[in-house]
XYZ file of C-alpha atoms in Angstrom:
556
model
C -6.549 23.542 -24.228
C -2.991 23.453 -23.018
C -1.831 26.355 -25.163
C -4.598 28.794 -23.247
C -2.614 28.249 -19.799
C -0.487 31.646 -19.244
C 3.331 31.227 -19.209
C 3.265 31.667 -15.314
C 1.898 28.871 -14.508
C 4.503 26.841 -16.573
C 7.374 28.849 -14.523
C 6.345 27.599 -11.154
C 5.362 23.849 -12.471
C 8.810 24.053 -13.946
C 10.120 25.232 -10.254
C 7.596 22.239 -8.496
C 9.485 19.850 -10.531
C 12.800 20.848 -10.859
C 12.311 20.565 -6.922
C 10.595 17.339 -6.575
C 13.663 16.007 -8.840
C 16.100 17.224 -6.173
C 14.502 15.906 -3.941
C 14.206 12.456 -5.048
C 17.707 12.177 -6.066
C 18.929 12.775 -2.973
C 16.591 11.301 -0.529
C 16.724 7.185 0.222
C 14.231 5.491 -0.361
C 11.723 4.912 2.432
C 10.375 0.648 2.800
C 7.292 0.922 0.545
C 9.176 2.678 -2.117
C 11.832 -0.453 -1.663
C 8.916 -3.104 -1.474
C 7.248 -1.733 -4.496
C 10.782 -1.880 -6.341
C 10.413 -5.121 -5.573
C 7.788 -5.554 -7.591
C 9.239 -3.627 -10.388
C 11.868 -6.427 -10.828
C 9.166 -8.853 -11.968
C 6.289 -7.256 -13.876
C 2.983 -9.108 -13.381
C -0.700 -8.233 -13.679
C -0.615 -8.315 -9.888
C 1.051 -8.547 -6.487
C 0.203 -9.799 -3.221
C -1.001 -5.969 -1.498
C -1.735 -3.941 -4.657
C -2.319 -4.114 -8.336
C 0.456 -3.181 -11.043
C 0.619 -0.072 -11.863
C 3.459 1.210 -9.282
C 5.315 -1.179 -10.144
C 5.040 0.030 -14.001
C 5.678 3.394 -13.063
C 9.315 2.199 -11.286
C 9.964 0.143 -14.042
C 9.644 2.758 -16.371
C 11.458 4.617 -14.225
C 14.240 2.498 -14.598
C 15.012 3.104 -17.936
C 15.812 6.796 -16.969
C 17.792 6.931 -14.612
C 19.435 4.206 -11.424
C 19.603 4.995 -7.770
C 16.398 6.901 -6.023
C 15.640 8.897 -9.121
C 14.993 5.707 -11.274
C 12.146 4.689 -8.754
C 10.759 8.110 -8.496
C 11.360 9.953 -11.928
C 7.884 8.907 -12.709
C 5.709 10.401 -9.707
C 7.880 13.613 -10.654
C 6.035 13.726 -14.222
C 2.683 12.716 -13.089
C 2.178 14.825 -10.055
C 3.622 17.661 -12.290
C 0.628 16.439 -14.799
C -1.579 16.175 -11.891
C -1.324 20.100 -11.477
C -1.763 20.708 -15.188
C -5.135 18.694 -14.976
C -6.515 20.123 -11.666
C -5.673 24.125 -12.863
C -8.030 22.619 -16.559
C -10.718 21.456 -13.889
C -11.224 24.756 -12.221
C -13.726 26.925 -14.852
C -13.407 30.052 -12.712
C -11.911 32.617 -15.072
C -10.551 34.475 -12.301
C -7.980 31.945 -12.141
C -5.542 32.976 -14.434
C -5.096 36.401 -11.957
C -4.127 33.672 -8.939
C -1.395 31.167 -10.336
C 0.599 31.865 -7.116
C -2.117 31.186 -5.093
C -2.902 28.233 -7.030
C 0.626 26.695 -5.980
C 0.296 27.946 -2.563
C -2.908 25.545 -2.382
C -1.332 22.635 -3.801
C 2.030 22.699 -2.197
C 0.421 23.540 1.059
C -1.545 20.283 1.368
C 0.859 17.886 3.076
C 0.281 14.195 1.447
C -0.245 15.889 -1.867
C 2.883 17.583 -1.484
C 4.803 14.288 -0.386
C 2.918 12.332 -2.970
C 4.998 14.471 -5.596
C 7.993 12.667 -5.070
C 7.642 9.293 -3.227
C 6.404 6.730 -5.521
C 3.495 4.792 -3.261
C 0.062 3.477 -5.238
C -1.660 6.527 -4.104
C 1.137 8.601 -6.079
C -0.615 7.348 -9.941
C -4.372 7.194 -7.698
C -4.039 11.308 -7.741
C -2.827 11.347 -10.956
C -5.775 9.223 -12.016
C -8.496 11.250 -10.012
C -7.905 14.135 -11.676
C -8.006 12.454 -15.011
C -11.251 10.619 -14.588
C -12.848 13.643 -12.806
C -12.100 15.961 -16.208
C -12.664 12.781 -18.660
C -15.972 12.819 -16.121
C -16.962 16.766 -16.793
C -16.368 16.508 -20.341
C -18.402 13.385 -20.229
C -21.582 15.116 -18.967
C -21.119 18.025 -21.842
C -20.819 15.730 -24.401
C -21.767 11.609 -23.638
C -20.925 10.090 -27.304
C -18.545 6.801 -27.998
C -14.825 8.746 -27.631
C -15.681 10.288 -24.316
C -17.213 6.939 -22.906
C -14.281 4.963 -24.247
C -11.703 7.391 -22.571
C -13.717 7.893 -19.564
C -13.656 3.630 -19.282
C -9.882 3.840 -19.208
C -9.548 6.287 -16.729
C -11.457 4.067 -14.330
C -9.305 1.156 -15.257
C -6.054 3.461 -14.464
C -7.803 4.145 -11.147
C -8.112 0.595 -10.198
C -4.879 -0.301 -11.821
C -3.313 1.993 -9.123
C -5.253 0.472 -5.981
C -8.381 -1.144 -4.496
C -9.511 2.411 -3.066
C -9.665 3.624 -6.036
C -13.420 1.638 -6.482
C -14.700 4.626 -4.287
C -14.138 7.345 -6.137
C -15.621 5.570 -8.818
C -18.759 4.435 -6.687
C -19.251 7.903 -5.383
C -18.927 9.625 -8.224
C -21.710 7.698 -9.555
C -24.278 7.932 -6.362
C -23.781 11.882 -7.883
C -25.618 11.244 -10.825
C -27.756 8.324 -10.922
C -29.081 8.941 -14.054
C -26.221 7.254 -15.543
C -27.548 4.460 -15.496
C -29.936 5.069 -18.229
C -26.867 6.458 -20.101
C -25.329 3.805 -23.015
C -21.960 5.783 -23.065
C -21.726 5.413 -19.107
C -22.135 1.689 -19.923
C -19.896 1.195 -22.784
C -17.647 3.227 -20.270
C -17.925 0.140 -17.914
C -17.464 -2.239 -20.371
C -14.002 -0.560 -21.418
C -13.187 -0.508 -17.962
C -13.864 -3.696 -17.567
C -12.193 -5.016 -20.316
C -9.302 -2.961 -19.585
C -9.250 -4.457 -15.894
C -9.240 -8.420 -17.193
C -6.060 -9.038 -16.654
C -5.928 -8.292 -13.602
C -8.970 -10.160 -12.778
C -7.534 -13.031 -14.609
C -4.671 -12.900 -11.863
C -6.868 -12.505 -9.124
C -8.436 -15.830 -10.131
C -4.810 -17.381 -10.755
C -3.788 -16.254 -7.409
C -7.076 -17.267 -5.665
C -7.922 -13.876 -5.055
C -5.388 -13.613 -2.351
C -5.003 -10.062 -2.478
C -8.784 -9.592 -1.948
C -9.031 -11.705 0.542
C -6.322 -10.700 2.902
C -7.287 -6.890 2.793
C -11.405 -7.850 3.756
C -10.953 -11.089 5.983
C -7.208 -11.966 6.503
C -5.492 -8.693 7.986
C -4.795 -8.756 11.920
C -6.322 -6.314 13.871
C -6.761 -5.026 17.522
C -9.946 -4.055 19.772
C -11.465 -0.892 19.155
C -9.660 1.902 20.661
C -11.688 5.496 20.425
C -8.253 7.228 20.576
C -6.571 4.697 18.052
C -9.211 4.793 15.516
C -11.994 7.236 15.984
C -9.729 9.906 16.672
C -6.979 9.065 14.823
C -9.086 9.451 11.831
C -10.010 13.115 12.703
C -6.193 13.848 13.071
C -5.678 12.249 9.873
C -8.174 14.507 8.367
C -6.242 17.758 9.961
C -3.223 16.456 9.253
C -3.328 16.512 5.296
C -3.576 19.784 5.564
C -1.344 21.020 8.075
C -2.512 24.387 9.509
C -5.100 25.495 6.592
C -7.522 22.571 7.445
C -10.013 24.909 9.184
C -10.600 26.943 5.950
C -9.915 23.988 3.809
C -13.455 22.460 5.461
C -15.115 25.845 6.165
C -14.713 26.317 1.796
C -16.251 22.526 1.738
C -19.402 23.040 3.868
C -20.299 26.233 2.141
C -19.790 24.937 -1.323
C -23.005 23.740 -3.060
C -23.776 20.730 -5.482
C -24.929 23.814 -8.280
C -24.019 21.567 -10.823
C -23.866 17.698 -11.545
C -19.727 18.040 -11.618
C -19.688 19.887 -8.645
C -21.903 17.657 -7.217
C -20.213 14.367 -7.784
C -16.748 16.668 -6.128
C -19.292 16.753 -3.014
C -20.192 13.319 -3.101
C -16.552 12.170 -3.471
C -15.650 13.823 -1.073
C -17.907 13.591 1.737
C -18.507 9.781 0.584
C -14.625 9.234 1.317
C -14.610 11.099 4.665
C -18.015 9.503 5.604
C -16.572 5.499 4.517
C -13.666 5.944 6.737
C -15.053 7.385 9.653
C -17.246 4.327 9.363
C -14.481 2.610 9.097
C -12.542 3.844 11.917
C -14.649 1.692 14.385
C -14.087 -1.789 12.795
C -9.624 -0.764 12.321
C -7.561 2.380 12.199
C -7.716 4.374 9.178
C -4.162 4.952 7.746
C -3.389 8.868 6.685
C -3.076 7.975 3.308
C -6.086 6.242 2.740
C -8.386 9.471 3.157
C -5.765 11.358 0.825
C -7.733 10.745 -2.324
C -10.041 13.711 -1.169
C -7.155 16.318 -1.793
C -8.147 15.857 -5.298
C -11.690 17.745 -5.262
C -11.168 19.939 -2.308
C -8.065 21.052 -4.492
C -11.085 22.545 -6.720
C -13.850 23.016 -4.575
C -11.369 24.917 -2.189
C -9.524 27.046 -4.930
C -13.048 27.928 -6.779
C -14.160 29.123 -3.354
C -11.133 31.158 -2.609
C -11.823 32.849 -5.651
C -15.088 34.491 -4.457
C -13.961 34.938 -0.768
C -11.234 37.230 -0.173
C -11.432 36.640 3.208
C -10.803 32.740 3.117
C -8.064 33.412 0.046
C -6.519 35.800 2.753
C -6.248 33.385 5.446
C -5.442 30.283 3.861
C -2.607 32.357 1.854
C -1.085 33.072 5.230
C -1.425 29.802 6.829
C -0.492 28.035 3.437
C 2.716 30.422 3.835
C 3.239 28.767 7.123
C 2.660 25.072 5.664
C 5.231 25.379 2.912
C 8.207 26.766 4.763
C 7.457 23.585 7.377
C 6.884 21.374 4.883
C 10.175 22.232 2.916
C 11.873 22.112 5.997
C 10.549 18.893 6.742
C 11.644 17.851 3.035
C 15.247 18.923 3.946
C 15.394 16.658 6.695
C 14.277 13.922 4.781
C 17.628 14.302 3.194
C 19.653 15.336 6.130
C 18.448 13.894 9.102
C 20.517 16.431 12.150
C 17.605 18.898 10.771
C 14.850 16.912 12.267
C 16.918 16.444 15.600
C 17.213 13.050 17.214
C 14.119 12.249 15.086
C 15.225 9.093 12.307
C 12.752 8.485 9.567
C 12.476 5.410 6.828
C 14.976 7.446 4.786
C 18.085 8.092 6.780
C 20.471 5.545 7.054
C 19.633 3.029 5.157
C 22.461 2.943 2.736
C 24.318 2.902 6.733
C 23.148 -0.279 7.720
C 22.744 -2.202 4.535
C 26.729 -1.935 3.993
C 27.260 -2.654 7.394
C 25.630 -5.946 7.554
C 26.989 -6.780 3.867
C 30.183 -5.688 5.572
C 30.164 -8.679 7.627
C 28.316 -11.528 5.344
C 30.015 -10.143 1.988
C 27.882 -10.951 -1.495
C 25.817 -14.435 0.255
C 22.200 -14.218 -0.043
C 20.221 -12.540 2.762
C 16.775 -14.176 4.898
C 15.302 -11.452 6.808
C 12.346 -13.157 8.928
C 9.593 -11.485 8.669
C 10.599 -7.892 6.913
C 8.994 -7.649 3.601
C 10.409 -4.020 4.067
C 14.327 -4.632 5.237
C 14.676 -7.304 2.573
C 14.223 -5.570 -0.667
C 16.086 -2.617 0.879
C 18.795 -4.530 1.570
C 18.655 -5.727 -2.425
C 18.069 -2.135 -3.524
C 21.189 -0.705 -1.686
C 23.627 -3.717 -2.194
C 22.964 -3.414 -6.180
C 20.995 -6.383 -6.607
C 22.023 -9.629 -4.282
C 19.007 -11.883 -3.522
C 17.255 -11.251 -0.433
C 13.816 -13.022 0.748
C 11.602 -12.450 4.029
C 10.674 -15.679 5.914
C 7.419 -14.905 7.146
C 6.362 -17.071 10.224
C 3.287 -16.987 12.214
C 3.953 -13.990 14.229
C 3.961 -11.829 11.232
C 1.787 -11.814 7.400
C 1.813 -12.892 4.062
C 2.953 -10.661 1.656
C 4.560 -10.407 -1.763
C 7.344 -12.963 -0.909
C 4.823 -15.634 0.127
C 3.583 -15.749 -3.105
C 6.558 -15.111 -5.381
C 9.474 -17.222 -6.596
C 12.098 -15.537 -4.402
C 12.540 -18.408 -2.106
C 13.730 -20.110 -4.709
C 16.836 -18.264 -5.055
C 17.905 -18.505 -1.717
C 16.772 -22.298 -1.790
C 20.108 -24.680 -0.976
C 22.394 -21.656 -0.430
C 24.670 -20.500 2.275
C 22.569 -17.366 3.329
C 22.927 -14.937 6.550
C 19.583 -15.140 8.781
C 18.770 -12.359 10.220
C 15.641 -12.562 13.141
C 14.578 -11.765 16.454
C 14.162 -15.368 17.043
C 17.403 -16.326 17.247
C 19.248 -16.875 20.636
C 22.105 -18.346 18.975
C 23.399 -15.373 16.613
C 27.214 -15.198 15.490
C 26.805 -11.733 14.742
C 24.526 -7.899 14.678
C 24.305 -5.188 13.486
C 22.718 -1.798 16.156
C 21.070 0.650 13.320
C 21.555 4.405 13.940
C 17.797 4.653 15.429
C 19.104 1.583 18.366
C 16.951 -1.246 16.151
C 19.613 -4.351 16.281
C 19.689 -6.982 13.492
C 20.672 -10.642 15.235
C 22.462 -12.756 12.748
C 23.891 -16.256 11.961
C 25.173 -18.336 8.904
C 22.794 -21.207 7.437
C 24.801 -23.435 5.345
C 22.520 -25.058 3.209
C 18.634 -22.654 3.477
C 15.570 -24.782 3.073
C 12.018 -23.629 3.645
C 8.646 -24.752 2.460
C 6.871 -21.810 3.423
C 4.038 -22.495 0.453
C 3.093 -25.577 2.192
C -0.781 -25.595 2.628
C -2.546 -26.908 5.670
C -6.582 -27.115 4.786
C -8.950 -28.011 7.640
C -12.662 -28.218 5.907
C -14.814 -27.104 8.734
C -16.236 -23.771 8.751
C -15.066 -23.605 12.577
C -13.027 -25.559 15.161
C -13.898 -26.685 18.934
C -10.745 -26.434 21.013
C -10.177 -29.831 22.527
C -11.708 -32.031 19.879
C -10.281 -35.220 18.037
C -11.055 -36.069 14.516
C -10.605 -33.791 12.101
C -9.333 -34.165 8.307
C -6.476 -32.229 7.634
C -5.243 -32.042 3.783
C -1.488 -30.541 3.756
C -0.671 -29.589 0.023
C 2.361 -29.655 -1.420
C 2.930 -27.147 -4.520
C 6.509 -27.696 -5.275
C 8.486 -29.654 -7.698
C 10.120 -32.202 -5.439
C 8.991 -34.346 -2.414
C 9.430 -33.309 1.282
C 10.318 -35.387 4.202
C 7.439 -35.189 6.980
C 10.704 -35.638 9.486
C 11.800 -32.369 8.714
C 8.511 -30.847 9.393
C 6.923 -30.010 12.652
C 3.137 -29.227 12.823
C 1.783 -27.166 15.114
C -1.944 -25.419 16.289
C -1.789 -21.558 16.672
C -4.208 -19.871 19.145
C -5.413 -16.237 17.698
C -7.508 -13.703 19.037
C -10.721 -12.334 18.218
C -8.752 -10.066 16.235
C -6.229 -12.743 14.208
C -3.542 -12.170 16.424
C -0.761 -14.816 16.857
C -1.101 -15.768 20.824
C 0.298 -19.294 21.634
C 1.341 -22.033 19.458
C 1.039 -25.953 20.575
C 2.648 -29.423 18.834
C 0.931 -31.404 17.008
C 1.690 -34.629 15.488
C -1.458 -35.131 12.538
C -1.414 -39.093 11.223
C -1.321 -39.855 8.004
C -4.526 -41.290 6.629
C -2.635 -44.201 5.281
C -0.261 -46.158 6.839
C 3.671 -45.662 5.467
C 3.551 -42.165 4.396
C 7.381 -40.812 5.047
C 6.582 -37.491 2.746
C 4.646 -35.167 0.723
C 4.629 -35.927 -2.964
C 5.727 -33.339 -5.168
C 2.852 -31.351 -6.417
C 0.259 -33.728 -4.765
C -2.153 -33.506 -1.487
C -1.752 -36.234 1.633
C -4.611 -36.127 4.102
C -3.662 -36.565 7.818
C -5.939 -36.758 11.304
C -5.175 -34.054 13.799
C -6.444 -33.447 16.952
C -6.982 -29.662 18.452
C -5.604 -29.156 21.927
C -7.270 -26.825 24.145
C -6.086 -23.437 24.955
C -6.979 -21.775 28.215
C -4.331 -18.956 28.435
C -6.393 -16.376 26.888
C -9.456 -16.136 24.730
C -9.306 -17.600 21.126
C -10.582 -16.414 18.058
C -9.209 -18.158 15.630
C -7.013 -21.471 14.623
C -4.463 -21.930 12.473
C -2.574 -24.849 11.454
C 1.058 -24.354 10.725
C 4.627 -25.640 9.961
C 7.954 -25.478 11.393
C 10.471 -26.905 8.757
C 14.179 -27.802 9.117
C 13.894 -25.737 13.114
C 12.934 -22.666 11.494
C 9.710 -20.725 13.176
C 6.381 -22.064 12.080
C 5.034 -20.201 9.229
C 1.602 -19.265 7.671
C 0.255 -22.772 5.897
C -3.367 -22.573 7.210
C -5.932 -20.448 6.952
C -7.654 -18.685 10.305
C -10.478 -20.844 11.174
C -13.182 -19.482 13.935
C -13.582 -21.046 16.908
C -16.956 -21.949 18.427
């Protein structure tokens, strides 16, 4: 199969990488890319936003090459791969008479293009689309036991890469409901399945936290038409930059002649139609809706074949994309290009050895910046860093790891907005200033539970059973803990916070046993400064910010 694609095509995949290479050795890393290192230095079956497999990919990585290239090395390969399986997806015999036009597509379409060099989830999601939509068409050729079984692994590769990934899965199967009836579509579930257990099994360990952050935990605002509604149209022009009119002209005139080109339809459409749903309930983020790149790629190219006309035009616009998109690219390296404009990867290397600069080789506590923290570790070669999250902010991979543990009882530099006391800061280039001061000896219980059993709380009420949970190894003083009620909106956002002083159920409690429960009575103030949505029960400890202990509880 691979042998039949003509040398030309090989000479400018060999050009896309070679460039993608360049470019990721000498761009910085942006914050996901650092968070998602992050990961990589502990391999698990799971994290707190995403499952594994970007981390895998960086780890792997790794063993390449250090610096940027050792995260991104990976996404080079695959999104080189990803080209190799989209050209075997198009049938169109034509094809081989339009490899330039071919790249011109591809490289044209913005995300995809940036998606060949950052390593984010959605870098192995493309990857993975294009693998499960040809396991898919050679699937309806020939269904048998080696086509199931591979087909099952591609959709556990999908949902290894992230949650999203479940649509293109769903949709593809509202194409052809038949498969149902089909016993290689459901051994291809079972692999999947199977495949997937692990990372069940650590959804279950971790109490499903990551599922139940993204569907019931996430803050959010009010609807906004512009915000959301419109935002999402934008985000559908902007992933492809000036060719989007004949990118969805080539969509609406393609027809579902087939069952493959029918479940390209239905992904597609089923995407755009999910997250315009969507946009009226939260904004839809650009990359979310980039998983559609993937069969408009085919549907768009196999459509350009048989209309000169559309080939003409989005040749010339796709001209126009590529020269701004690799002038964009260059000022992802070298910022002056992009004027006074400063994105995540300039200057980073600029203010991580300035602030090391002043606190030498101690540990760092960034309060809440799960992205500053492990780009602080990333640039200074490897000295521990955690993010504090308080109540103002959200859980995320550092309020579930270890990493507090290695700042635990150290001298550490504490870097936050809350201070008013700093010794020192640090201005970044883009005017963001770090506040900063020396803690001699850092303790935080930030995995401290607060559990209040009713399904919802009335402001002002007396009574009610709080059980504070302890998970770690050693006992904790209730003097250095402060409690404290904090007043959300309809939307989970942080709004006021009042004391609280809960009473121990039983008489001469002084602290929390070591991997044990206490129960306490707490009353609920009222709260008359705004609407509330929500409760949450939380902890200051040692004069640090109250954190995240409880869980949002409605208010009646």
């Amino acid at each position: 199969m691979l042998a039949k694609i003509p040398k030309q095509f090989y000479y400018f995949l060999a050009a896309y990488f070679i460039l993608n290479l360049i470019q990721s050795a000498l761009t910085e890393l942006i914050f996901d890319e650092a968070y998602y290192w992050y990961y990589s230095q502990k391999l698990a079956w799971g994290y707190f936003d995403h499952p594994p497999m970007v981390a895998f990919l960086i780890k792997l990585s790794s063993f390449f090459f250090n610096g940027e290239l050792g995260v991104r090395f990976l996404s080079c390969v695959i999104s080189a791969a990803n080209l190799i399986v989209l050209w075997l997806l198009i049938d169109n015999p034509k094809k081989k008479n339009h490899i330039p036009h071919f790249f011109l597509l591809v490289f044209s379409m913005t995300l995809l293009n940036a998606y060949g060099f950052f390593t984010l989830p959605d870098t192995p999601l493309l990857f993975f689309t294009s693998c499960f939509l040809l396991t898919y068409k050679y699937f309806l050729k020939t269904p048998r036991l080696t086509s199931g079984i591979l087909l099952g692994v591609c959709m556990a590769a999908l949902m290894y890469s992230k949650y999203h990934a479940v649509l293109v899965i769903v949709f593809v199967l509202f194409s052809n409901l038949s498969l149902v009836k089909n016993r290689y579509a459901w051994l291809s579930v079972g692999v999947a399945l199977l495949c997937y257990s692990p990372h069940f099994y650590w959804l279950f360990e971790n109490d499903f936290v990551s599922i139940k952050y993204h569907l019931y935990e996430r803050p959010n605002d009010a609807y906004n038409f512009e915000k959301y509604t419109l935002g999402f149209f934008v985000n559908l022009i902007a992933i492809f930059g000036l060719t989007f009119p004949f990118i969805y002209y080539a969509l609406l005139k393609t027809k579902g002649k087939d069952l493959f080109n029918r479940a390209l339809l239905f992904l597609t459409y089923g995407v755009i139609l999910f997250f315009f749903i969507s946009s009226f309930n939260r904004r839809v983020q650009t990359q979310w809706i980039i998983v559609i790149c993937i069969p408009l790629a085919i549907l768009v190219f196999n459509y350009m074949l048989t209309n000169k006309g559309t080939m003409k035009w989005i040749v010339r616009l796709g001209i126009v994309n590529a020269v701004l998109i690799l002038y964009l690219r260059a000022g992802l390296i070298y910022q002056p290009l992009l004027f006074n404009f400063y994105y995540e990867s300039h200057g980073n290397k600029e203010w991580v050895n300035g602030i090391k600069d002043e606190v030498g080789e101690i540990p760092v506590v960034f309060e809440n910046s799960y992205r500053n923290a492990p780009m602080y570790e990333f640039y200074t070669g490897g000295i521990p860093t955690f993010s504090l999250n308080n109540v103002m902010y959200r859980k995320n991979q550092y309020s579930i790891d270890s990493s507090e543990e290695r700042v635990r009882g150290k001298k550490v530099a504490y870097l936050s907005k809350y201070i008013n006391d700093n010794s020192f800061s640090y201005t970044k280039s883009d005017g963001w200033t770090y506040k900063g001061k020396y803690i001699g000896d850092f303790n935080s219980f930030r995995k401290l539970e607060c559990l209040l059993e009713e399904d919802n709380i009335k402001l002002g009420t007396s009574g009610y059973n709080l059980k504070v949970v302890n998970p770690y190894d050693f006992n904790i003083e209730l003097s250095k803990l402060k409690f404290s009620v904090a007043y959300l909106t309809p939307y989970k956002n942080t709004i006021g916070l009042k004391s609280v002083k809960p009473s121990p159920a039983k008489e001469g409690i002084a602290f929390l046993p070591k991997n044990d429960t206490v129960n306490f009575t707490l009353d609920i103030p009222p709260f008359k400064k705004q609407k509330v949505g929500y409760v949450r029960i939380v902890i200051s400890e040692n004069g640090l910010y109250p954190g995240l202990n409880g869980k949002p509880i409605p208010v009646e």
